Structures are given as structure tokens and as C-alpha cells.
mmCIF file of C-alpha atoms and ligand atoms in Angstrom:
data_model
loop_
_atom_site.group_PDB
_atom_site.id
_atom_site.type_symbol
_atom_site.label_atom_id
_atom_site.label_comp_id
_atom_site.label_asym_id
_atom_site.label_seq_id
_atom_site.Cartn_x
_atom_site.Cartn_y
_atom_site.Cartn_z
ATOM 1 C CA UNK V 1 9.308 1.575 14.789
ATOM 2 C CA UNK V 2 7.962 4.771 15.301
ATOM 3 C CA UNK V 3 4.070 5.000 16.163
ATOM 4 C CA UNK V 4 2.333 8.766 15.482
ATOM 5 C CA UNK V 5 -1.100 8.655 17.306
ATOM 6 C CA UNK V 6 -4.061 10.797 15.748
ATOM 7 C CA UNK V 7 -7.150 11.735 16.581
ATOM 8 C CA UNK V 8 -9.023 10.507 13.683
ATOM 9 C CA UNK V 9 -8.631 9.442 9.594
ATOM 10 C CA UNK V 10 -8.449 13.046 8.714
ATOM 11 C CA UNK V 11 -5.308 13.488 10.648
ATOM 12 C CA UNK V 12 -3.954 10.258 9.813
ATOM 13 C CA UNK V 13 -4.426 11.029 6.163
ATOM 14 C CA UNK V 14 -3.026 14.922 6.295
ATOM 15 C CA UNK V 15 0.200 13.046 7.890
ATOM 16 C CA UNK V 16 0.794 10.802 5.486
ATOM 17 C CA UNK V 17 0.571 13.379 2.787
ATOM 18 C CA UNK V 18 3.199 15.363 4.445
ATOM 19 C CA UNK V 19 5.424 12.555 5.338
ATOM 20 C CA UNK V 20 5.442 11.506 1.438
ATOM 21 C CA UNK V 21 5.127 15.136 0.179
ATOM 22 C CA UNK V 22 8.267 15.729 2.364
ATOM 23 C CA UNK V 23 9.955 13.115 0.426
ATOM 24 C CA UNK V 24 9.080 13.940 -3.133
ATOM 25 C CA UNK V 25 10.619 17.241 -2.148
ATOM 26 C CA UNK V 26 14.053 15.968 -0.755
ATOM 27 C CA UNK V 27 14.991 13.318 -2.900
ATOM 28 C CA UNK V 28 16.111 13.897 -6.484
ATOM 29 C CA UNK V 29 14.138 10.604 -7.995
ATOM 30 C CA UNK V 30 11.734 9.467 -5.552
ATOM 31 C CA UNK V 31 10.751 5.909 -5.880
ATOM 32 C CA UNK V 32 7.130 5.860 -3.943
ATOM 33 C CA UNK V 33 5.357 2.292 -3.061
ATOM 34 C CA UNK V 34 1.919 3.273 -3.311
ATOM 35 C CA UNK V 35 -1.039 1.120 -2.487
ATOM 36 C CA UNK V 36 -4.920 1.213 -2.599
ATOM 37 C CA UNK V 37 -7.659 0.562 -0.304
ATOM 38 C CA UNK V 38 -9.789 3.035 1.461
ATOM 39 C CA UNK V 39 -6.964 3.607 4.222
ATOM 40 C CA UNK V 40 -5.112 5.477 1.742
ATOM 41 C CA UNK V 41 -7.670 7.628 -0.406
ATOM 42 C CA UNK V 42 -7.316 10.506 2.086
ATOM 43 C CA UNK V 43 -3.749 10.876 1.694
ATOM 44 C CA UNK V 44 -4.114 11.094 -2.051
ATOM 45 C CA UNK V 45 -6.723 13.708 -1.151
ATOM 46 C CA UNK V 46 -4.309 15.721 0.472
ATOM 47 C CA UNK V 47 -1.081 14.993 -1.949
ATOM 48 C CA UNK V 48 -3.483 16.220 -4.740
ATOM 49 C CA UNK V 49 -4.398 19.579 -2.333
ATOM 50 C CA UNK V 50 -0.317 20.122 -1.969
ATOM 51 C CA UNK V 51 0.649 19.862 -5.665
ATOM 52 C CA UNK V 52 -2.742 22.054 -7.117
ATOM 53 C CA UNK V 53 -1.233 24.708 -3.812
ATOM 54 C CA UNK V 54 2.399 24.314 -5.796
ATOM 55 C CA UNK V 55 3.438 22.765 -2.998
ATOM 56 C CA UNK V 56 4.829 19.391 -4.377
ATOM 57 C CA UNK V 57 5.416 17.884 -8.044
ATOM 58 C CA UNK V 58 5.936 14.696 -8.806
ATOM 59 C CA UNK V 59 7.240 14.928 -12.645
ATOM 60 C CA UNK V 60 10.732 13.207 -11.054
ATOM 61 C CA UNK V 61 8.846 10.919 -9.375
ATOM 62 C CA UNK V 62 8.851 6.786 -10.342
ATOM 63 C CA UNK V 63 5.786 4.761 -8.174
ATOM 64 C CA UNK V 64 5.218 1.312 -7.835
ATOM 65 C CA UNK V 65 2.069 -0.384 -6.903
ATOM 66 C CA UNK V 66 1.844 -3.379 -4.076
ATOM 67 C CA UNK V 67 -0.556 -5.701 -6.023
ATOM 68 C CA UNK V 68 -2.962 -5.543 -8.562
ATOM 69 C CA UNK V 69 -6.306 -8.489 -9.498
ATOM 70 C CA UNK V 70 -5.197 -11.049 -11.951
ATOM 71 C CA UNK V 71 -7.402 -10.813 -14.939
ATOM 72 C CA UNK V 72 -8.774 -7.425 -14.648
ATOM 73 C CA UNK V 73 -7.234 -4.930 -17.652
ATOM 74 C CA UNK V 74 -5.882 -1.718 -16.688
ATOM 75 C CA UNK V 75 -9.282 -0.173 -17.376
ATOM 76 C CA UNK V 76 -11.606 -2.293 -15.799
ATOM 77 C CA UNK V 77 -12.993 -0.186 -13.088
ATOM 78 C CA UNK V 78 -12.214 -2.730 -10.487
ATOM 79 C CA UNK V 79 -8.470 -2.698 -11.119
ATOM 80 C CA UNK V 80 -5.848 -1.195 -8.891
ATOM 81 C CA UNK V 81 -4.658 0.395 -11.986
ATOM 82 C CA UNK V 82 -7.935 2.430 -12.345
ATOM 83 C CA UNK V 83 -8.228 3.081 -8.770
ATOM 84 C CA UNK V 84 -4.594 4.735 -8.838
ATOM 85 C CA UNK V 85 -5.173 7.061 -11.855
ATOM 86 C CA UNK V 86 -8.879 7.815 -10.723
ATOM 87 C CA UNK V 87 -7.771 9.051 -7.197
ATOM 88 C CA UNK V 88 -4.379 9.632 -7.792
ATOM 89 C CA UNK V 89 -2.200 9.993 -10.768
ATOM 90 C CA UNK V 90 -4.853 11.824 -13.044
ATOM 91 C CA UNK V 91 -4.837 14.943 -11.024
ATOM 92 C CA UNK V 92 -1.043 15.310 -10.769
ATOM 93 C CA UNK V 93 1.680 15.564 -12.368
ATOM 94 C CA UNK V 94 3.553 12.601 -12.131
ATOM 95 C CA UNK V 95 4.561 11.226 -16.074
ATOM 96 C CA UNK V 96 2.256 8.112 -16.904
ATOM 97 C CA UNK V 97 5.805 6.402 -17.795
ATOM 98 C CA UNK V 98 6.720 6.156 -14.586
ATOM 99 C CA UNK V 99 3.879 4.562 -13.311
ATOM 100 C CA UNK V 100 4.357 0.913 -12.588
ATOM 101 C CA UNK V 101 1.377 -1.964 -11.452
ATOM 102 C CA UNK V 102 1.677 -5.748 -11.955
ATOM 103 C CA UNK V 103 0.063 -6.181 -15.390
ATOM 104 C CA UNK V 104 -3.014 -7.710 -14.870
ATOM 105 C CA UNK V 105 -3.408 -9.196 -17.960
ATOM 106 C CA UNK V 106 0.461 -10.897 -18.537
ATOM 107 C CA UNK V 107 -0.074 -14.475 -19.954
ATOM 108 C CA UNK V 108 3.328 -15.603 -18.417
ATOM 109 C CA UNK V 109 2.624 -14.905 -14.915
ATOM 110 C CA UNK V 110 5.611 -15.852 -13.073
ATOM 111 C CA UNK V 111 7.249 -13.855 -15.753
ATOM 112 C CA UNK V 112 5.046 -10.745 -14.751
ATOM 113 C CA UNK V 113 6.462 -11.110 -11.124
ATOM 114 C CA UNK V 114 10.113 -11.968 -12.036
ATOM 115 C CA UNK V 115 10.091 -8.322 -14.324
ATOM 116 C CA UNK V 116 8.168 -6.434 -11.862
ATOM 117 C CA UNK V 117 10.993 -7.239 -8.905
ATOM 118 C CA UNK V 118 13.656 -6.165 -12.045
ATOM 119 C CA UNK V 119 11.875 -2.934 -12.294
ATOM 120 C CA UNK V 120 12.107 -1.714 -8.668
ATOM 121 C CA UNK V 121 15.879 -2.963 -8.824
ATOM 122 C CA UNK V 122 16.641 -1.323 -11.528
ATOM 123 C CA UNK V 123 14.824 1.756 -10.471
ATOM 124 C CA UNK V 124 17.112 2.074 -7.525
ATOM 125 C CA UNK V 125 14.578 0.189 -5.059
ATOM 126 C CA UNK V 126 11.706 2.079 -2.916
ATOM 127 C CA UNK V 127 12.171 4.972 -1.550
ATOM 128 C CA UNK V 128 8.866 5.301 0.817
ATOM 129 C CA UNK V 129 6.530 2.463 0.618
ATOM 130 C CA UNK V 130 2.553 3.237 2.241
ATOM 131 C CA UNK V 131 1.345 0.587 3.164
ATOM 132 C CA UNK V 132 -2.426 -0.047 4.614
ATOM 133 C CA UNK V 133 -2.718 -3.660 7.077
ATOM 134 C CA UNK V 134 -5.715 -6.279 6.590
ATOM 135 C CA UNK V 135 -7.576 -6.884 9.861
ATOM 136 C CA UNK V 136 -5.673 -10.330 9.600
ATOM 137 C CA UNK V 137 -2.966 -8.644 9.569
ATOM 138 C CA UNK V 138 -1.845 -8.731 6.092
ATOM 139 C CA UNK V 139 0.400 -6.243 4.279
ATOM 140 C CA UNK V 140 -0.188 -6.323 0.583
ATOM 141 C CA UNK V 141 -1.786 -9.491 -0.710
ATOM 142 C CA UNK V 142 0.516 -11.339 1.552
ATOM 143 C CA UNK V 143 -2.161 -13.275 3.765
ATOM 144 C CA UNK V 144 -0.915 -14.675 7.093
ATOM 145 C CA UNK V 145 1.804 -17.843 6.564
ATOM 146 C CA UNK V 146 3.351 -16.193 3.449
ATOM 147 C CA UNK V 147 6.932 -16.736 4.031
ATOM 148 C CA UNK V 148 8.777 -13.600 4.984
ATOM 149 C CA UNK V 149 11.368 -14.678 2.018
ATOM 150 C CA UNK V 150 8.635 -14.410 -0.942
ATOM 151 C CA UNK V 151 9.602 -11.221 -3.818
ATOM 152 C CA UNK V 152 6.742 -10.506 -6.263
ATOM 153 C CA UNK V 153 4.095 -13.395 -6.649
ATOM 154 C CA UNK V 154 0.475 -14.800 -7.887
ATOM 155 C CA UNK V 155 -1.776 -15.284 -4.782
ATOM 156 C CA UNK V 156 -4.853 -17.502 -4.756
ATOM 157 C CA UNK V 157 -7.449 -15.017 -2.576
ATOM 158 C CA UNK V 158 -8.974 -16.189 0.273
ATOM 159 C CA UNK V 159 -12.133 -16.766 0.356
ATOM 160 C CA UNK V 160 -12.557 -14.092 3.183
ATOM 161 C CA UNK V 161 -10.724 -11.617 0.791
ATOM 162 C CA UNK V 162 -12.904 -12.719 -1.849
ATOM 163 C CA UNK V 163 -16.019 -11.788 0.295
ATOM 164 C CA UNK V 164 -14.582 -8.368 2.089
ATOM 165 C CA UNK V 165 -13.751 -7.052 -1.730
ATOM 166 C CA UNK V 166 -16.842 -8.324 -3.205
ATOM 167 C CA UNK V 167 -18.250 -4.923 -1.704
ATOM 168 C CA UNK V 168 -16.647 -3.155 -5.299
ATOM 169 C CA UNK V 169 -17.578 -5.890 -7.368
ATOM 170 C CA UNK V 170 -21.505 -6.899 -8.616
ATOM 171 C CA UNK V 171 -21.442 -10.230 -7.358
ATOM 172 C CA UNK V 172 -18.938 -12.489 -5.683
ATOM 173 C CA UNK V 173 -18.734 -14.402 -8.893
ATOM 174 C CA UNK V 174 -16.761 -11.103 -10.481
ATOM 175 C CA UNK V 175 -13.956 -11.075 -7.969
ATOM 176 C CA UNK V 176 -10.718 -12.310 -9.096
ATOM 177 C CA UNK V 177 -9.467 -15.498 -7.466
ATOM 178 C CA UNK V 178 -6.277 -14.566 -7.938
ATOM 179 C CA UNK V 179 -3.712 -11.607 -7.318
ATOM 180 C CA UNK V 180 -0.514 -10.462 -7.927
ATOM 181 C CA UNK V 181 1.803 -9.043 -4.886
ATOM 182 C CA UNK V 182 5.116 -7.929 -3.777
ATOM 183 C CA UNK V 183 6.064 -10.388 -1.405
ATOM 184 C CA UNK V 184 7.026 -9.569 2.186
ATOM 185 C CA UNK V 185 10.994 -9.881 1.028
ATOM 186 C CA UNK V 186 10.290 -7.095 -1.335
ATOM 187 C CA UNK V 187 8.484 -4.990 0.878
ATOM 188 C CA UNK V 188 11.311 -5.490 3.454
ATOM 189 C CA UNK V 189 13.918 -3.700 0.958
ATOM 190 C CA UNK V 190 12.016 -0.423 0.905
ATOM 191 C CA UNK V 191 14.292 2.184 2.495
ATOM 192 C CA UNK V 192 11.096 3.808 4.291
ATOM 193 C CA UNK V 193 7.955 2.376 5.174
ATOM 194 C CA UNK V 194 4.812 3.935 6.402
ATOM 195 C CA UNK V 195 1.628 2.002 7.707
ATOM 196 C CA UNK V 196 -1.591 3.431 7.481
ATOM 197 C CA UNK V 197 -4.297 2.155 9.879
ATOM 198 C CA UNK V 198 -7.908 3.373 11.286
ATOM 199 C CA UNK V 199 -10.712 2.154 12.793
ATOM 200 C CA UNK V 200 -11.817 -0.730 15.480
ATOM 201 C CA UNK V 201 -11.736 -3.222 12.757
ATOM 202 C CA UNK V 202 -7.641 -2.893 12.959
ATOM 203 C CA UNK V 203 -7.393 -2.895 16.900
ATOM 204 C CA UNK V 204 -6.308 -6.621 17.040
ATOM 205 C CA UNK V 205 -4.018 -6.729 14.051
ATOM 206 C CA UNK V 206 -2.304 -3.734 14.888
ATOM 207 C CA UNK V 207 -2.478 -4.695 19.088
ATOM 208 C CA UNK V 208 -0.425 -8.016 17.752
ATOM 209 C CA UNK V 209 1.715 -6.363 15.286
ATOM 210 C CA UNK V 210 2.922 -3.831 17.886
ATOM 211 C CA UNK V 211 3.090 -6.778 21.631
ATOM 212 C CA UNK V 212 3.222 -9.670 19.816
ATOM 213 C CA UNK V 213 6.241 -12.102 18.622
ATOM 214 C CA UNK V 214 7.568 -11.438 14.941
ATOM 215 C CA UNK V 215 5.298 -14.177 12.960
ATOM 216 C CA UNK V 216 4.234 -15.345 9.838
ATOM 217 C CA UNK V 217 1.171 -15.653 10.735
ATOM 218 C CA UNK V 218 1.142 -12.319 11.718
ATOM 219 C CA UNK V 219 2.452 -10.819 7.942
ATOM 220 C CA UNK V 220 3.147 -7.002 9.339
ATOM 221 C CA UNK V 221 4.624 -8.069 12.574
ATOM 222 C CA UNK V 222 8.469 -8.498 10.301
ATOM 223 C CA UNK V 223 7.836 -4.673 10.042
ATOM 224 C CA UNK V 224 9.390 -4.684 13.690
ATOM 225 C CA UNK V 225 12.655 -5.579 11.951
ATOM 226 C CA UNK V 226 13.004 -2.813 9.646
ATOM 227 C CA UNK V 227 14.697 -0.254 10.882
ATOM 228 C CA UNK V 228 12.677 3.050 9.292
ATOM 229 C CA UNK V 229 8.844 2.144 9.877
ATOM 230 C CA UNK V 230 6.378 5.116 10.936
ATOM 231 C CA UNK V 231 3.075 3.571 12.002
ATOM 232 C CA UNK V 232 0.295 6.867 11.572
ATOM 233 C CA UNK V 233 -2.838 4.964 13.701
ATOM 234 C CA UNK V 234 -5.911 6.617 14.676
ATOM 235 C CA UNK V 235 -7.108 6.520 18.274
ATOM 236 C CA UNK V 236 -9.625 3.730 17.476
ATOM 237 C CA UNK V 237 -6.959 1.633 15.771
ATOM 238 C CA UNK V 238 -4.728 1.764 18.316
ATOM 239 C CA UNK V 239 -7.273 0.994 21.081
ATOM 240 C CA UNK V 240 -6.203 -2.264 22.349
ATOM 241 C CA UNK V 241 -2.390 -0.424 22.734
ATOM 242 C CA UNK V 242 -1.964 1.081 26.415
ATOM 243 C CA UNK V 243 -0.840 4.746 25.735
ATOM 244 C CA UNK V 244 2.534 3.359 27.691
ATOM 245 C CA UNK V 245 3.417 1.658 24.142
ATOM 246 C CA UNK V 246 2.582 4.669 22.071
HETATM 247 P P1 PGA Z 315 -8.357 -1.194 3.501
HETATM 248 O O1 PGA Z 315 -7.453 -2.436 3.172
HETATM 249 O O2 PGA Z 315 -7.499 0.009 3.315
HETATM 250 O O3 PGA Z 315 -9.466 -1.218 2.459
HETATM 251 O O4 PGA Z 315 -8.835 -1.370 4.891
HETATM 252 C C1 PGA Z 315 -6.211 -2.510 3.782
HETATM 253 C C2 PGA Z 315 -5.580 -3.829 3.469
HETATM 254 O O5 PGA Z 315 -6.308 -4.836 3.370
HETATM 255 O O6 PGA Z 315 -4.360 -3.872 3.328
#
């Protein structure tokens, strides 16, 4: 596990761009595991800068999303899928085709998770997966005691989730009680994998991720056993981590 120290989210968002950027570049099809939050906005920020500079196109590029609300329609402005083509995909050039997100709206759910697993197979698997942690320590929608085993899957949220992304929402009522996530085994398979992480709020989860044992109750802490992980932290982030482990 490599860990990149920087000064602040600015830095840890420029990169990120040029980590991914990098790869869109080198690889013929690159498969991208994308995710959403506000860790990662920046980095889309800066991946937009690169392609509008002619720096970077993504027409050959496939991406897969890590989760997405169950219930919310692709255009529902509280969806992942929104998020991804409002900060994202709509201001490059990557072909709406290969743009993939649980389906929010599938009937057969467990069907939904089965096909979206199929899809990244069959695309080849992830090439780069960006991935953002939850000050529990969670790496998609995979909330502490998820077994490191579990592919693509329906969540019940946490209440705690519930209230922390009730900030997008109108009322509490609104959020989903349910999501849909790559599990921890399907994260595991990317070939890449780069955490995203700033701010106090992160010290601890990141502090236990790097010291502490490998744990399910600790989701991110299997990243220690894959062997191509960059963690980009910001100096706040990493504040409970003696420079001696950096
Ligand atoms: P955040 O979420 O980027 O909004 O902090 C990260 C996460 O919960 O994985």
C-alpha cells in the first residue's frame, strides 16, 4: 500500500486526476470504478480540465459505479446516476453506452446484482477503482461486518447513513432505506485501487485502516491485502498517522 501525503483537497484531487488520467492514456480499454461523494468531485474537476486541455479522452473508456439508492430513477436528482453525469460524464467524452450504475429501479433485485457482477466480468474486470472511505470506515455501501466474501448486493442503510445523507435529501423521510453495492469481494478484484480521503472527520478510520489488524469491522482495512492500493490523504486525514508510517 502506497500512501501519497498532500497538503490539502486541492492536491489530493489534482492527484487523483493524474493518476486516472494516466491510465485512460495507457491502457487501450480502460475499465474505471468510479464513485461519488464529495471526496471525489475535485478529481472530476480536474479530469474535466485535462480532456477540455486535449489532454485525455475517454471515448475507449467503460466505467462502473460502486453503488447507487434503491428506488431512486436515473433522473432523480438524488441518484448516483445524476450525480455522475452532472459532475462527470456530461462534460466529457466518454460514450453514454459505456456507462454502467446498479439500476435503481430493477424489480428483481438480486437479479440487478447478479448482472451487474456479469458486466464487470465480462468487461474484462476494473482497471482503476477510486474509492472514497466512510468515517466508519466503510468502502462503498459496505458498512463495517460485511463479509469480505460479498460481490454486488442490496444493503439495508444504517440509520447513521440514513442521517449523514439526509443532508441532499428534503427530509429524512426521502432517503432510501436501501442500496445497492459492490461487495468488498468485488472491489478486491480491481487490478488498481485508489482511496481518496480528507479531512479530521477520516483521521480514525484511516489511523485504523493503516495500524490496525485486517477486520471486518474495519471494511477498508482488506485493502492492506491488495497488492496495488495508492492511498492520496490530506494532512488532516492522516493526522492520527506518525509521519514514520507515511
Ligand atoms: P464522502 O463519502 O466522500 O461524502 O465523505 C465517502 C464515503 O462515505 O465513502
Amino acid at each position: 500500500m502506497e500512501i501519497i501525503r498532500v497538503k490539502d483537497y486541492e492536491t489530493m484531487s489534482k492527484k487523483a486526476s493524474e493518476i486516472v488520467a494516466d491510465r485512460v492514456k495507457t491502457l487501450e480499454n480502460p475499465i474505471l470504478g468510479l464513485a461519488t461523494g464529495s471526496t471525489p468531485e475535485g478529481m472530476y474537476r480536474y479530469l474535466i480540465e485535462k480532456y477540455q486541455a486535449g489532454e485525455v479522452s475517454f471515448k475507449s473508456a467503460k466505467s462502473f459505479n460502486l453503488d447507487e439508492y434503491v428506488g431512486l430513477s436515473a433522473d432523480d436528482k438524488n441518484s448516483y446516476n445524476y450525480y455522475m453525469f452532472d459532475k462527470f460524464f456530461n462534460h466529457v467524452d466518454i460514450l453514454k453506452e459505456n456507462v454502467n450504475l446498479p439500476n435503481g429501479t430493477a424489480t428483481d433485485l438480486k437479479q440487478a446484482c447478479l448482472d451487474y457482477d456479469q458486466k464487470i466480468k465480462d468487461a474484462g474486470g476494473i482497471d482503476i477503482q477510486v474509492l472514497g472511505i466512510g468515517v466508519n470506515g466503510h468502502i462503498g455501501f459496505n458498512e463495517p461486518g460485511t463479509p469480505f466474501t460479498m460481490r454486488t448486493h442490496v444493503v439495508d442503510l444504517t440509520e447513521s447513513t440514513r442521517q449523514a445523507n439526509s443532508i441532499y435529501f428534503s427530509s429524512l423521510d426521502e432517503v432510501p432505506t436501501q442500496a445497492f453495492t459492490m461487495g468488498i469481494g468485488t472491489i478486491m478484484e480491481s487490478k488498481e485501487i485508489i482511496l481518496l480521503a480528507y479531512g479530521e472527520s477520516k483521521a480514525n478510520a484511516i489511523a485504523q485502516m493503516l495500524k490496525g489488524e485486517v477486520t471486518e469491522d474495519l471494511p477498508a482495512s482488506i485493502l492492506k491485502n491488495h497488492p496495488n492500493v495508492t492511498v492520496i490523504a490530506d494532512e488532516k486525514a492522516l493526522s492520527q498517522i506518525g509521519r514514520a508510517h507515511v
